[in-house]
Structures are given as structure tokens and as C-alpha cells.
Amino acid sequence: MTRDFELHAIESKTVATGQSVHIPLHRHQQLAEWLWVESGELELTANAQCLTLGTGALALIPPGQWHALSFSSNGEQRYQRLLVTHPLESVNDTICFTYPTHPAFLTSVLDELGRELQQVCPASSRPVQLLLNWLYAAAKPPSAPVQTVASSKTARTLHQMEETCHLPFSLESIAAASGLSKFHFSRHFKESVGQTPLQFVISCRMERAMQLLLASEQSVSDIAGLCGYKSATQFHAAFTRHSGSTPKRFREQQQNLEAKR
């Protein structure tokens, strides 16, 4: 993260009548994705829920958020996607969207950003900063919660926990590796991340499970073991509680979306 917004990429796309586009489940670990539905409808799937965004919608998807995008074949559709680095103070952990009152002006803003991106070192130039700040102000929630910035030491701990989430969870071991007692580590972790250590590990397991369900043909039972669960029943309950959908149903829903491409 930086002190200013930085623009990394813009994608403008038109989907012709009778065609469809599906962008499978993905995330940008360090970048936010901004979406502008210039015309048509977009289906945004995240956390096993589907949200329909109509013409004129502007959505902000925070870094690290798994999501999929689908455009149906009902009429011509146009959309633009931006990949942006957020300033630290603007980081929010929820997807937010709005319908700006001046869509024509927003279109001109995006066109200008596209031109600026072709210039030398445009990512953090003053014109880009002004335009990105306007877009963010147009779409952000009225009172977005501010997250505490994780230190580099906390970031290393998060990475290690994510990489080993399939192993048995041991708060004592994680705290010891950080040189803290279990109590102080848990308190510091919750203040920095917004989740307890166990909640974070569970969310990592669920992300891994979603990826395996989509990218492999392994059985639910095998995936349960790869995600740190001793039984398919235990995994089934945890996945359903986390996503609102059973593993089998989640896989089928995503496969159906993929088949519509």
C-alpha cells in the first residue's frame, strides 16, 4: 500500500449481443479492482452470494477479495475494470457499490485515465490522483471502517499462517514464533487484522477449498484433508457456515457459470 492511489491497469471491453463473458473466481492480493458498468448488467459473485449491477453501477472490490464476474448475452454490454493500489487509510474489507449521479462525467473521467495511463510514469501523477480520488469518493461507503495497518512482522506472520493453514492449528506455536504470549499475540492480532487467529486460519482454509473445488476434480473428502480437516463432515459444516453453500453446490454453481461462457 502507498500514501496515494496508484493506477496499474485499465481494461475496457464490449460484449456483443448474443455473447457472454465469465471471469472465474479470482482475487488481487495487493490491488483493489474497480468496476464501471457502462451499459448492460454484470453479475458479481463473492462469498457465495450473487449481486446484479446494472447500467451506471460503480463497484469497489478490496484487495484479497475472491470474486467472479459474469455478463449475460442480453444486449450489448460495456464495462471497464481498473486495478488500483489504495492509500493505507482508505483500505476497506468490504465490497461497496453505488450509482453515481453523473454517469456521463464518470465516463469522461475513465477516458481521461486511459489517456493518462499511456503517458510516462502516470500511475501516481497529479491528474491521475485527482481522478482516482473522485472515483473513490463517488463509490466508497459514507463511513468506511478504517483498518489498522499491519506491520511487516504481522505481514510475515499472516503469510506463514496462510501457507500452513492446512496443518493443525496451534495458537501457542504461532505466538511463540512471534515472541509473545498467547494472550498478547491474540490481542495484537485482532487489533491489527480484525479477526482472531483462528478466524483468519479458517478463512485461509476456505479460500484454499474454493480454489481446489474450482481448479481440480478431487473429491470433497480429499479436499477436506488438504484443507486441514479430519473428516468430510467437519469440512462440510465449516464450508457451509462460512460461505452459505455446501461444497458440492458451490462447485456446481461455479461450473454452471463457466459453462455459460
Short mmCIF file of C-alpha atoms in Angstrom, two decimals:
data_model
loop_
_atom_site.label_atom_id
_atom_site.label_comp_id
_atom_site.label_asym_id
_atom_site.label_seq_id
_atom_site.Cartn_x
_atom_site.Cartn_y
_atom_site.Cartn_z
CA MET A 1 0.00 0.00 0.00
CA THR A 2 1.05 3.60 -0.57
CA ARG A 3 0.16 7.09 0.58
CA ASP A 4 -1.61 7.79 -2.71
CA PHE A 5 -3.80 5.96 -5.18
CA GLU A 6 -1.80 4.33 -7.98
CA LEU A 7 -3.35 3.15 -11.23
CA HIS A 8 -1.87 -0.08 -12.62
CA ALA A 9 -4.21 -1.10 -15.44
CA ILE A 10 -7.47 -0.29 -17.21
CA GLU A 11 -9.44 -2.79 -19.26
CA SER A 12 -12.28 -1.58 -21.47
CA LYS A 13 -14.44 -4.27 -23.02
CA THR A 14 -17.61 -4.52 -25.11
CA VAL A 15 -19.68 -7.71 -25.06
CA ALA A 16 -21.75 -8.01 -28.24
CA THR A 17 -25.39 -9.07 -28.23
CA GLY A 18 -25.65 -12.85 -28.09
CA GLN A 19 -22.24 -13.29 -26.48
CA SER A 20 -21.36 -13.77 -22.83
CA VAL A 21 -18.26 -13.30 -20.72
CA HIS A 22 -17.36 -15.03 -17.47
CA ILE A 23 -14.28 -14.19 -15.42
CA PRO A 24 -13.74 -17.10 -12.99
CA LEU A 25 -13.19 -16.75 -9.26
CA HIS A 26 -10.04 -14.73 -8.66
CA ARG A 27 -8.51 -12.12 -6.39
CA HIS A 28 -5.79 -9.46 -6.46
CA GLN A 29 -3.75 -9.84 -3.29
CA GLN A 30 -2.37 -6.29 -3.19
CA LEU A 31 -4.62 -4.42 -5.63
CA ALA A 32 -8.21 -3.23 -5.50
CA GLU A 33 -10.45 -3.80 -8.52
CA TRP A 34 -12.82 -1.01 -9.54
CA LEU A 35 -15.68 -1.85 -11.92
CA TRP A 36 -17.76 0.55 -14.01
CA VAL A 37 -20.80 -0.92 -15.78
CA GLU A 38 -21.24 1.49 -18.66
CA SER A 39 -24.17 -0.45 -20.14
CA GLY A 40 -25.88 -3.79 -19.54
CA GLU A 41 -25.80 -5.92 -16.40
CA LEU A 42 -22.97 -7.57 -14.51
CA GLU A 43 -23.27 -10.42 -12.03
CA LEU A 44 -20.72 -10.15 -9.24
CA THR A 45 -20.28 -13.32 -7.19
CA ALA A 46 -18.46 -13.13 -3.86
CA ASN A 47 -18.75 -15.09 -0.62
CA ALA A 48 -21.17 -17.49 -2.37
CA GLN A 49 -23.58 -14.61 -3.00
CA CYS A 50 -24.55 -13.09 -6.35
CA LEU A 51 -25.08 -9.36 -6.80
CA THR A 52 -26.50 -7.88 -10.01
CA LEU A 53 -25.09 -4.50 -11.00
CA GLY A 54 -26.97 -2.56 -13.66
CA THR A 55 -26.04 0.21 -16.07
CA GLY A 56 -24.25 3.03 -14.29
CA ALA A 57 -23.00 0.98 -11.32
CA LEU A 58 -19.55 1.65 -9.90
CA ALA A 59 -18.15 -1.03 -7.58
CA LEU A 60 -15.01 -1.19 -5.44
CA ILE A 61 -13.63 -4.66 -4.69
CA PRO A 62 -10.95 -4.60 -1.98
CA PRO A 63 -7.58 -6.37 -2.21
CA GLY A 64 -7.66 -10.08 -1.41
CA GLN A 65 -11.41 -10.50 -2.01
CA TRP A 66 -12.27 -13.62 -4.02
CA HIS A 67 -14.87 -12.83 -6.69
CA ALA A 68 -16.17 -13.85 -10.12
CA LEU A 69 -17.77 -11.73 -12.85
CA SER A 70 -20.38 -12.72 -15.44
CA PHE A 71 -22.00 -10.81 -18.29
CA SER A 72 -25.09 -12.32 -19.90
CA SER A 73 -25.93 -12.20 -23.60
CA ASN A 74 -28.98 -9.93 -23.33
CA GLY A 75 -27.98 -6.96 -25.44
CA GLU A 76 -24.67 -5.18 -25.90
CA GLN A 77 -22.73 -4.55 -22.71
CA ARG A 78 -19.78 -2.32 -21.95
CA TYR A 79 -17.67 -2.26 -18.84
CA GLN A 80 -14.33 -1.04 -17.56
CA ARG A 81 -12.06 -2.58 -14.92
CA LEU A 82 -9.31 -0.72 -13.09
CA LEU A 83 -6.57 -2.21 -10.90
CA VAL A 84 -5.58 0.28 -8.23
CA THR A 85 -3.30 0.44 -5.20
CA HIS A 86 -5.14 2.12 -2.32
CA PRO A 87 -3.66 4.50 0.24
CA LEU A 88 -3.39 2.88 3.65
CA GLU A 89 -6.11 4.98 5.21
CA SER A 90 -8.65 4.05 2.53
CA VAL A 91 -8.34 0.28 2.80
CA ASN A 92 -11.75 -1.29 3.42
CA ASP A 93 -12.52 -5.01 3.65
CA THR A 94 -15.99 -4.97 2.11
CA ILE A 95 -17.28 -4.68 -1.46
CA CYS A 96 -19.18 -1.44 -1.95
CA PHE A 97 -21.02 0.00 -4.93
CA THR A 98 -23.15 2.93 -5.95
CA TYR A 99 -24.84 4.55 -8.94
CA PRO A 100 -23.15 7.95 -9.41
CA THR A 101 -25.46 10.82 -10.26
CA HIS A 102 -23.32 12.00 -13.20
CA PRO A 103 -22.53 8.90 -15.30
CA ALA A 104 -21.52 10.96 -18.35
CA PHE A 105 -18.87 12.73 -16.28
CA LEU A 106 -17.68 9.41 -14.89
CA THR A 107 -17.26 8.10 -18.43
CA SER A 108 -15.11 11.12 -19.28
CA VAL A 109 -13.05 10.54 -16.11
CA LEU A 110 -12.32 6.95 -17.14
CA ASP A 111 -11.47 8.03 -20.68
CA GLU A 112 -9.01 10.56 -19.30
CA LEU A 113 -7.47 7.93 -17.01
CA GLY A 114 -6.97 5.71 -20.05
CA ARG A 115 -5.12 8.51 -21.82
CA GLU A 116 -3.02 9.29 -18.74
CA LEU A 117 -2.02 5.63 -18.45
CA GLN A 118 -0.32 5.90 -21.85
CA GLN A 119 1.95 8.70 -20.61
CA VAL A 120 5.32 8.33 -18.91
CA CYS A 121 5.06 7.37 -15.21
CA PRO A 122 1.33 8.08 -14.99
CA ALA A 123 0.41 5.80 -12.10
CA SER A 124 0.77 8.41 -9.38
CA SER A 125 0.76 11.67 -11.39
CA ARG A 126 -1.26 14.61 -10.09
CA PRO A 127 -4.03 14.33 -12.73
CA VAL A 128 -4.40 10.61 -12.02
CA GLN A 129 -4.54 11.30 -8.29
CA LEU A 130 -7.36 13.80 -8.72
CA LEU A 131 -9.35 11.49 -10.99
CA LEU A 132 -8.90 8.41 -8.79
CA ASN A 133 -9.83 10.33 -5.67
CA TRP A 134 -13.02 11.49 -7.38
CA LEU A 135 -13.91 7.91 -8.37
CA TYR A 136 -13.21 6.61 -4.88
CA ALA A 137 -15.27 9.35 -3.26
CA ALA A 138 -18.15 8.51 -5.61
CA ALA A 139 -18.25 4.83 -4.67
CA LYS A 140 -16.98 4.47 -1.11
CA PRO A 141 -19.48 3.90 1.73
CA PRO A 142 -20.37 7.01 3.78
CA SER A 143 -18.36 5.85 6.76
CA ALA A 144 -15.92 3.16 5.69
CA PRO A 145 -14.24 1.45 8.63
CA VAL A 146 -10.54 2.11 8.90
CA GLN A 147 -8.33 -0.92 9.35
CA THR A 148 -5.21 -0.84 11.43
CA VAL A 149 -2.16 -1.15 9.21
CA ALA A 150 -0.35 -4.42 9.78
CA SER A 151 3.38 -4.15 10.48
CA SER A 152 5.89 -6.04 8.36
CA LYS A 153 6.24 -8.56 11.19
CA THR A 154 2.48 -9.09 11.23
CA ALA A 155 2.52 -9.44 7.44
CA ARG A 156 5.12 -12.22 7.70
CA THR A 157 3.00 -13.95 10.33
CA LEU A 158 -0.07 -13.73 8.11
CA HIS A 159 1.84 -15.21 5.18
CA GLN A 160 3.12 -18.08 7.31
CA MET A 161 -0.36 -18.79 8.67
CA GLU A 162 -1.81 -18.77 5.16
CA GLU A 163 0.86 -21.15 3.87
CA THR A 164 0.37 -23.60 6.75
CA CYS A 165 -3.39 -23.30 7.21
CA HIS A 166 -3.80 -26.99 6.26
CA LEU A 167 -1.79 -28.05 9.30
CA PRO A 168 -3.26 -28.47 12.81
CA PHE A 169 -3.87 -25.04 14.34
CA SER A 170 -1.72 -24.19 17.37
CA LEU A 171 -2.10 -20.73 18.86
CA GLU A 172 0.76 -21.45 21.25
CA SER A 173 3.19 -22.22 18.41
CA ILE A 174 2.21 -19.17 16.38
CA ALA A 175 2.50 -16.89 19.40
CA ALA A 176 5.88 -18.37 20.34
CA ALA A 177 7.20 -17.74 16.82
CA SER A 178 6.25 -14.09 17.30
CA GLY A 179 7.89 -13.90 20.71
CA LEU A 180 4.62 -13.18 22.51
CA SER A 181 2.36 -14.92 24.97
CA LYS A 182 -0.86 -16.39 23.62
CA PHE A 183 -2.87 -13.62 25.27
CA HIS A 184 -0.79 -10.72 23.95
CA PHE A 185 -0.45 -12.27 20.49
CA SER A 186 -4.21 -12.82 20.19
CA ARG A 187 -4.99 -9.27 21.30
CA HIS A 188 -2.41 -7.71 18.97
CA PHE A 189 -3.55 -9.92 16.07
CA LYS A 190 -7.21 -8.98 16.50
CA GLU A 191 -6.34 -5.27 16.69
CA SER A 192 -4.16 -5.46 13.56
CA VAL A 193 -6.14 -7.83 11.35
CA GLY A 194 -9.72 -7.53 12.60
CA GLN A 195 -10.04 -11.29 13.11
CA THR A 196 -8.89 -13.74 15.74
CA PRO A 197 -6.01 -16.03 14.70
CA LEU A 198 -8.38 -18.99 14.38
CA GLN A 199 -10.87 -16.98 12.29
CA PHE A 200 -8.05 -15.98 9.94
CA VAL A 201 -6.84 -19.58 9.56
CA ILE A 202 -10.39 -20.73 8.83
CA SER A 203 -10.79 -18.04 6.15
CA CYS A 204 -7.49 -19.20 4.58
CA ARG A 205 -8.72 -22.79 4.60
CA MET A 206 -11.96 -21.74 2.94
CA GLU A 207 -10.12 -19.82 0.22
CA ARG A 208 -7.94 -22.87 -0.44
CA ALA A 209 -11.03 -25.08 -0.52
CA MET A 210 -12.77 -22.82 -3.05
CA GLN A 211 -9.73 -22.89 -5.30
CA LEU A 212 -9.47 -26.69 -5.12
CA LEU A 213 -13.19 -27.12 -5.76
CA LEU A 214 -12.87 -24.98 -8.88
CA ALA A 215 -9.46 -25.95 -10.21
CA SER A 216 -9.46 -29.70 -9.58
CA GLU A 217 -11.70 -32.74 -9.81
CA GLN A 218 -10.72 -34.03 -6.39
CA SER A 219 -13.49 -35.29 -4.17
CA VAL A 220 -14.87 -33.22 -1.31
CA SER A 221 -13.36 -35.76 1.08
CA ASP A 222 -9.87 -35.31 -0.41
CA ILE A 223 -10.19 -31.53 -0.38
CA ALA A 224 -11.22 -31.68 3.27
CA GLY A 225 -7.91 -33.34 4.11
CA LEU A 226 -5.90 -30.87 2.01
CA CYS A 227 -7.50 -28.00 3.91
CA GLY A 228 -6.76 -29.33 7.38
CA TYR A 229 -9.99 -31.12 8.26
CA LYS A 230 -10.02 -34.63 9.69
CA SER A 231 -13.33 -35.58 8.11
CA ALA A 232 -15.56 -34.59 5.21
CA THR A 233 -18.38 -33.98 7.67
CA GLN A 234 -16.34 -31.45 9.64
CA PHE A 235 -15.25 -29.73 6.43
CA HIS A 236 -18.80 -29.71 5.04
CA ALA A 237 -20.11 -27.95 8.16
CA ALA A 238 -17.29 -25.38 8.20
CA PHE A 239 -17.60 -24.59 4.49
CA THR A 240 -21.38 -24.22 4.64
CA ARG A 241 -21.15 -21.98 7.70
CA HIS A 242 -18.51 -19.80 6.01
CA SER A 243 -19.97 -19.49 2.51
CA GLY A 244 -23.67 -20.22 2.93
CA SER A 245 -23.37 -23.03 0.38
CA THR A 246 -22.30 -26.67 0.57
CA PRO A 247 -19.01 -27.61 -1.16
CA LYS A 248 -20.88 -29.63 -3.79
CA ARG A 249 -23.35 -26.85 -4.53
CA PHE A 250 -20.59 -24.23 -4.70
CA ARG A 251 -18.69 -26.33 -7.25
CA GLU A 252 -21.82 -26.92 -9.34
CA GLN A 253 -22.75 -23.22 -9.32
CA GLN A 254 -19.30 -22.18 -10.50
CA GLN A 255 -19.21 -24.91 -13.15
CA ASN A 256 -22.58 -23.74 -14.45
CA LEU A 257 -21.28 -20.18 -14.68
CA GLU A 258 -18.19 -21.42 -16.51
CA ALA A 259 -20.34 -23.40 -18.96
CA LYS A 260 -22.18 -20.21 -19.95
CA ARG A 261 -19.03 -18.56 -21.25
#
